[in-house]
mmCIF file with all atom_site columns, C-alpha atoms in Angstrom:
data_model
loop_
_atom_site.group_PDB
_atom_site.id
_atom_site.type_symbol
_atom_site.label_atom_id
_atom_site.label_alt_id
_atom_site.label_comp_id
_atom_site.label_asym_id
_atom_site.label_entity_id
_atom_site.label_seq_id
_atom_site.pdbx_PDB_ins_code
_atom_site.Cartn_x
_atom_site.Cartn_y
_atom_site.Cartn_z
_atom_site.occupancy
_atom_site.B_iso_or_equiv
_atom_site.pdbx_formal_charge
_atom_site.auth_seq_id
_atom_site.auth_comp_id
_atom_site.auth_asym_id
_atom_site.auth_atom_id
_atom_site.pdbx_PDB_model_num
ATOM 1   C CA . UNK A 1 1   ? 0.000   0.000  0.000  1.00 43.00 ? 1   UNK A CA 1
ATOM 2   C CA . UNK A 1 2   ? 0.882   3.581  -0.285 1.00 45.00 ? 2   UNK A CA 1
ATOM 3   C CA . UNK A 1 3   ? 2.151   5.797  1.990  1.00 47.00 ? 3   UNK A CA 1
ATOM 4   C CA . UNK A 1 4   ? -1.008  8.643  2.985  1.00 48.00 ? 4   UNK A CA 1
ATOM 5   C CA . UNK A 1 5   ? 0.771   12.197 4.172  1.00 47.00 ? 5   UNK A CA 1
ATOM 6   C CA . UNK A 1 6   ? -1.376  13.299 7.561  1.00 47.00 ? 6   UNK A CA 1
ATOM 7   C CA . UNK A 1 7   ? -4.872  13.579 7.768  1.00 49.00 ? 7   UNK A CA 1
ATOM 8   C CA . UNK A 1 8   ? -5.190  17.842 8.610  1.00 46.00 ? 8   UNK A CA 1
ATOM 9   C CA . UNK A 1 9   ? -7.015  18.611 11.491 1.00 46.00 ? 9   UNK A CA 1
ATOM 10  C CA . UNK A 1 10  ? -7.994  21.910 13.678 1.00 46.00 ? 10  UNK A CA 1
ATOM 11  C CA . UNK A 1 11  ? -10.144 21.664 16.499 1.00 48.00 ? 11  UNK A CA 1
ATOM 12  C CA . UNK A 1 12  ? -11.376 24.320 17.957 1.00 46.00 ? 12  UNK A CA 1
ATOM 13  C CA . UNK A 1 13  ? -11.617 24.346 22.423 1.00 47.00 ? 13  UNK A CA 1
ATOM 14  C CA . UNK A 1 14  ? -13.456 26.238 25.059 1.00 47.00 ? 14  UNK A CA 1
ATOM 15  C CA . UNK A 1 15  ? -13.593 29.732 24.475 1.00 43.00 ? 15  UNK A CA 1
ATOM 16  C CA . UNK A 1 16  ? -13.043 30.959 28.023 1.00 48.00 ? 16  UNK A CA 1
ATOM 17  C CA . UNK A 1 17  ? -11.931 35.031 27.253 1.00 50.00 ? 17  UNK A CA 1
ATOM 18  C CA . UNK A 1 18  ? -13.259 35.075 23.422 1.00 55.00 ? 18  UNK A CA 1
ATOM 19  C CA . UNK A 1 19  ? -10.194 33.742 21.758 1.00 64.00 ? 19  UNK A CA 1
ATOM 20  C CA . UNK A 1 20  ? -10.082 30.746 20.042 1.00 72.00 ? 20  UNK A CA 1
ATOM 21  C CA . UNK A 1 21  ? -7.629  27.798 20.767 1.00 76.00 ? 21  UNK A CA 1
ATOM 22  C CA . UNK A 1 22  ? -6.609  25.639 18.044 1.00 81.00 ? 22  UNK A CA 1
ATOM 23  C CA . UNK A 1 23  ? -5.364  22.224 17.287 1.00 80.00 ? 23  UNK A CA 1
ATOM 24  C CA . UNK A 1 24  ? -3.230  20.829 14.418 1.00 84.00 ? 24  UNK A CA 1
ATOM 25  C CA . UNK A 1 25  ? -1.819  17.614 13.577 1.00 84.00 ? 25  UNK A CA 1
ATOM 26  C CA . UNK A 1 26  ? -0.398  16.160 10.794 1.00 84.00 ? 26  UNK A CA 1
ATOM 27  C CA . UNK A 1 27  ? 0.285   12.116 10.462 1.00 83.00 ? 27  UNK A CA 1
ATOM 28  C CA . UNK A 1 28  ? 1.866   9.503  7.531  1.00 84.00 ? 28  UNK A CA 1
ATOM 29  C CA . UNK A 1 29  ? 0.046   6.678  7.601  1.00 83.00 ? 29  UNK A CA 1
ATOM 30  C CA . UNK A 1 30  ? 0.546   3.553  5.789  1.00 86.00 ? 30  UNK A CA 1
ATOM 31  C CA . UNK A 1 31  ? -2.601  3.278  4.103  1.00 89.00 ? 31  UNK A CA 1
ATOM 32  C CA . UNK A 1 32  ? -4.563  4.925  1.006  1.00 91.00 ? 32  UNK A CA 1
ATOM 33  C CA . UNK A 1 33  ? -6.476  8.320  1.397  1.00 92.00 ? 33  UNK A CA 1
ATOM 34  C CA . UNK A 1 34  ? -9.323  5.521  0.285  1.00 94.00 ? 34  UNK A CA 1
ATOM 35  C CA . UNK A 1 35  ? -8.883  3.398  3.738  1.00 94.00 ? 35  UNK A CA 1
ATOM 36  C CA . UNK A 1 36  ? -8.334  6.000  5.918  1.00 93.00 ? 36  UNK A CA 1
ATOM 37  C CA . UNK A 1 37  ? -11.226 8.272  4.640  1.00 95.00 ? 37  UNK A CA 1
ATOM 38  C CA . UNK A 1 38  ? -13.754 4.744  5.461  1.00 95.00 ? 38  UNK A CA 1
ATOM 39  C CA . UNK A 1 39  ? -12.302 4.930  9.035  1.00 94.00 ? 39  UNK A CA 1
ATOM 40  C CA . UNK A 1 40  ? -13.120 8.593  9.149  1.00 94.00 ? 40  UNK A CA 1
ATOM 41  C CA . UNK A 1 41  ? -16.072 8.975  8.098  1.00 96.00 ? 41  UNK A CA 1
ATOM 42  C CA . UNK A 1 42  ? -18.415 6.147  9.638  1.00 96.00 ? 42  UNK A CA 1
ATOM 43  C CA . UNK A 1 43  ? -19.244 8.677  12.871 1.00 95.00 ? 43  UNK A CA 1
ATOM 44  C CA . UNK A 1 44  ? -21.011 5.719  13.891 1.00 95.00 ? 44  UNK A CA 1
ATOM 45  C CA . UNK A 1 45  ? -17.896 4.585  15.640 1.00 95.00 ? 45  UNK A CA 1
ATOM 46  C CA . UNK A 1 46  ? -15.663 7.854  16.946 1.00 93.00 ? 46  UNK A CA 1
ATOM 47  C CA . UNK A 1 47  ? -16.224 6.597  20.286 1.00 93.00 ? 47  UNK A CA 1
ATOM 48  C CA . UNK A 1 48  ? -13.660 4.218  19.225 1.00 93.00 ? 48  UNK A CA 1
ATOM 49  C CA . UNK A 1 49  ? -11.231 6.134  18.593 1.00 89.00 ? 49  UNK A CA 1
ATOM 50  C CA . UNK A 1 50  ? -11.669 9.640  19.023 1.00 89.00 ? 50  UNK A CA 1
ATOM 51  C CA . UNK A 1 51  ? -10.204 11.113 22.319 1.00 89.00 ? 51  UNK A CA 1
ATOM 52  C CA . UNK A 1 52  ? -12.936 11.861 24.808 1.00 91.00 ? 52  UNK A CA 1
ATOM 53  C CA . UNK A 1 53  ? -15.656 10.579 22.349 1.00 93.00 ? 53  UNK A CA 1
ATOM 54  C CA . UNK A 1 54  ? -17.934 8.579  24.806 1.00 95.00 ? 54  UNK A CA 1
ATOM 55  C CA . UNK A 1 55  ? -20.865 8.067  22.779 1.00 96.00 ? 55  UNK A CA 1
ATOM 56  C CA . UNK A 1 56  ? -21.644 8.915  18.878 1.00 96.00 ? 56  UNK A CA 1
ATOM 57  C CA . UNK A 1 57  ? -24.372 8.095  16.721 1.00 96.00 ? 57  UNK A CA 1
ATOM 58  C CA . UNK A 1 58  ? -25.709 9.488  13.223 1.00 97.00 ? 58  UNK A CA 1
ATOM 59  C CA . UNK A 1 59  ? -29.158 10.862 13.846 1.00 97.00 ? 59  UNK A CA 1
ATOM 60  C CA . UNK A 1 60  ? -30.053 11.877 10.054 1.00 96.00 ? 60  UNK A CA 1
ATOM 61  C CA . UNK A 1 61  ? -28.623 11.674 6.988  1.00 96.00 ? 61  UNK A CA 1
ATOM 62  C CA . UNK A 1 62  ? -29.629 14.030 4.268  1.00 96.00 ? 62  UNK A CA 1
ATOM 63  C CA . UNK A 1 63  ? -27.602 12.625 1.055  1.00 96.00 ? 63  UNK A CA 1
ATOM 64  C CA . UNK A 1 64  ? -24.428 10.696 0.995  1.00 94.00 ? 64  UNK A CA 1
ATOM 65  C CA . UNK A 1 65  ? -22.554 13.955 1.610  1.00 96.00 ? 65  UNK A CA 1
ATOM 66  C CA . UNK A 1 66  ? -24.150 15.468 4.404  1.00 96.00 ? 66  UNK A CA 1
ATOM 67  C CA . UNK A 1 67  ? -25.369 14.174 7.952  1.00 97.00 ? 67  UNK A CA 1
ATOM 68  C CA . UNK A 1 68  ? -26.107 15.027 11.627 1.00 97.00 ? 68  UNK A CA 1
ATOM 69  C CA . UNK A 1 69  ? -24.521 13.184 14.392 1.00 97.00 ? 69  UNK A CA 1
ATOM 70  C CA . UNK A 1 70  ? -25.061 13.342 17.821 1.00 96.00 ? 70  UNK A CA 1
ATOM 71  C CA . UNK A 1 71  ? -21.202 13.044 20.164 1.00 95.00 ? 71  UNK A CA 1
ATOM 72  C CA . UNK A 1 72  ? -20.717 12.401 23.380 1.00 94.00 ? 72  UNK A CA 1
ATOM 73  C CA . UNK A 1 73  ? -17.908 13.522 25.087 1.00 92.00 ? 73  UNK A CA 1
ATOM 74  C CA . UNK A 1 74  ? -16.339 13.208 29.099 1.00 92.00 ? 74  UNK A CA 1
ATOM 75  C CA . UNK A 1 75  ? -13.696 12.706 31.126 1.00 86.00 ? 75  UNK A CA 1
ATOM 76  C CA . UNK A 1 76  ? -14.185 11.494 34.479 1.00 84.00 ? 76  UNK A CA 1
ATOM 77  C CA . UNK A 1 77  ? -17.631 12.423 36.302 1.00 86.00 ? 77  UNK A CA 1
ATOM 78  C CA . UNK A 1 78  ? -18.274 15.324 33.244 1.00 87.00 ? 78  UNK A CA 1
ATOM 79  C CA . UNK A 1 79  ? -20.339 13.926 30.159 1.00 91.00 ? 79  UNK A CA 1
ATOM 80  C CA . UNK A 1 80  ? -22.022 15.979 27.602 1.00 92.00 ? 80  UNK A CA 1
ATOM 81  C CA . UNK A 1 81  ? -23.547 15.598 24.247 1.00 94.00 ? 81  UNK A CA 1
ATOM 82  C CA . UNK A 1 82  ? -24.157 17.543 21.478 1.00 94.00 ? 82  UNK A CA 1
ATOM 83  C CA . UNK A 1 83  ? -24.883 17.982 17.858 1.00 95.00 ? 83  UNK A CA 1
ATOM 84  C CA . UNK A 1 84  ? -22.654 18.193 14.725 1.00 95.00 ? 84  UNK A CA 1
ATOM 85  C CA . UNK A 1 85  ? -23.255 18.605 11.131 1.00 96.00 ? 85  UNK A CA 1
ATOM 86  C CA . UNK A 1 86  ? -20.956 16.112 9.462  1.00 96.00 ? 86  UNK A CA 1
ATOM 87  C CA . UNK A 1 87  ? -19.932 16.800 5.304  1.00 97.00 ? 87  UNK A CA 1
ATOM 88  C CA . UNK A 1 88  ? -18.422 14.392 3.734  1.00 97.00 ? 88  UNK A CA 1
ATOM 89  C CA . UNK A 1 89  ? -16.280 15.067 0.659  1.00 96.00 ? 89  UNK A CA 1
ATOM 90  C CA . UNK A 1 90  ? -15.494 11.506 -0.531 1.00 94.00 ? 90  UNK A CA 1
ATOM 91  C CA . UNK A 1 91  ? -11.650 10.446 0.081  1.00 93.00 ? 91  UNK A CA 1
ATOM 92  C CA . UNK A 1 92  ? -10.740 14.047 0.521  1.00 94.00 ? 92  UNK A CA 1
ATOM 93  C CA . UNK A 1 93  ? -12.358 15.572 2.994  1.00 95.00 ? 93  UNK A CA 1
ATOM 94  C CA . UNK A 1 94  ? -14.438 15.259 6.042  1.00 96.00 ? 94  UNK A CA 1
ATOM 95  C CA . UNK A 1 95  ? -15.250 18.002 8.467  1.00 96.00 ? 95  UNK A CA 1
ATOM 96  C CA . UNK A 1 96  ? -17.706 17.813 11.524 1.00 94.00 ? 96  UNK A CA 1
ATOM 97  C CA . UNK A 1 97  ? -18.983 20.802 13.265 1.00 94.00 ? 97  UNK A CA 1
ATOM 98  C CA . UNK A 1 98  ? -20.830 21.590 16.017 1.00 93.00 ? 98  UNK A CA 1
ATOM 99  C CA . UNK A 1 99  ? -24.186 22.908 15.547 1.00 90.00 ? 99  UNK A CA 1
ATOM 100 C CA . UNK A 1 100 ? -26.222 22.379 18.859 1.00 82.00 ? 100 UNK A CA 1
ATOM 101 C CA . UNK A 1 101 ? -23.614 22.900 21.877 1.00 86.00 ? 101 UNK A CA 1
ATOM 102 C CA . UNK A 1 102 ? -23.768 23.911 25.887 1.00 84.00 ? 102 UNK A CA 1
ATOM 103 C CA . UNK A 1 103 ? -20.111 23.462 25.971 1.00 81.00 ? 103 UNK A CA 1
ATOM 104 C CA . UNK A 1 104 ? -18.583 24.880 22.858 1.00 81.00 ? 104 UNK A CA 1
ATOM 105 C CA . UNK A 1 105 ? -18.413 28.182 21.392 1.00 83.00 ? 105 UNK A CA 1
ATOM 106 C CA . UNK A 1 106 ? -17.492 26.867 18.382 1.00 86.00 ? 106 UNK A CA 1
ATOM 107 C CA . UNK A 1 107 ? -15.605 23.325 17.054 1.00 87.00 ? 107 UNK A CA 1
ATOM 108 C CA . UNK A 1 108 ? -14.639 22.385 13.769 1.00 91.00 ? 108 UNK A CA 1
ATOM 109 C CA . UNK A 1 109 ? -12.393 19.275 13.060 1.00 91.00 ? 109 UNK A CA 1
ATOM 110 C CA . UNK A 1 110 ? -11.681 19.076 9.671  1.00 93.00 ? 110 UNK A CA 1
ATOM 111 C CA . UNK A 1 111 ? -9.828  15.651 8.294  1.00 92.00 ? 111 UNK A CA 1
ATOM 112 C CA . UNK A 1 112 ? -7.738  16.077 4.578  1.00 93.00 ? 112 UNK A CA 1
ATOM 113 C CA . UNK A 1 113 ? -7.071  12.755 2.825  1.00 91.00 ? 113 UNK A CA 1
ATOM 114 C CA . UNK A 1 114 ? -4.305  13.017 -0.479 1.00 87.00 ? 114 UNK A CA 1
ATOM 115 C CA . UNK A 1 115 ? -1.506  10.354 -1.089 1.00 84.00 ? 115 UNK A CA 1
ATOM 116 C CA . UNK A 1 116 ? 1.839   10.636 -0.057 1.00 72.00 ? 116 UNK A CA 1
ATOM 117 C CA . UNK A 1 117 ? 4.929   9.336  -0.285 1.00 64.00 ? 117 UNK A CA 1
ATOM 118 C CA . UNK A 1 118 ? 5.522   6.854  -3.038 1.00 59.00 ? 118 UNK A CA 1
#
């Protein structure tokens, strides 16, 4: 298989003092945009490997692009859920953002899928 440069993410965290904190990661991975994008994007199963992701279901879906999920996160005794509008851009791109949140201001986690190294 190929090598895949890093899926690109920014999250966005609590906005405590109305300034936005962001995260970015980049990661190689040893498999094609194709298999990585199929882990991404079944939100059915980020609570199996997204950090803090208790709970996570897909509540509609409006085409095969678009969908709204419902994610659970905690850590320790604090749990809350809350809505996300998922868009999928098939082996590109997804991006999930919150829509319906107590807790967030604002989050945005965008994933990028291209090939890499040959």
């Amino acid at each position: 298989s190929k090598l895949m440069p890093p899926p690109f993410q920014i999250r966005t965290f609590f906005n405590l003092i109305n300034r936005k904190k962001t995260f970015q990661e980049s990661k190689l991975f040893r498999f094609t945009p194709q298999q990585v994008y199929q882990v991404v994007s079944d939100v059915d199963k980020y609570k199996e490997f997204v950090p803090f992701c208790v709970d996570s279901r897909v509540i509609k879906r409006y085409n095969e692009s678009f969908l709204d999920a419902e994610l659970t996160v905690g850590f320790k005794v604090f749990t809350e859920k809350y809505t996300s509008r998922v868009s999928l851009n098939e082996f590109r791109e997804v991006k999930v953002a919150a829509k319906e949140s107590r807790i967030f201001n604002e989050l945005i986690s965008t994933w990028k899928f291209s090939p890499g190294l040959k």
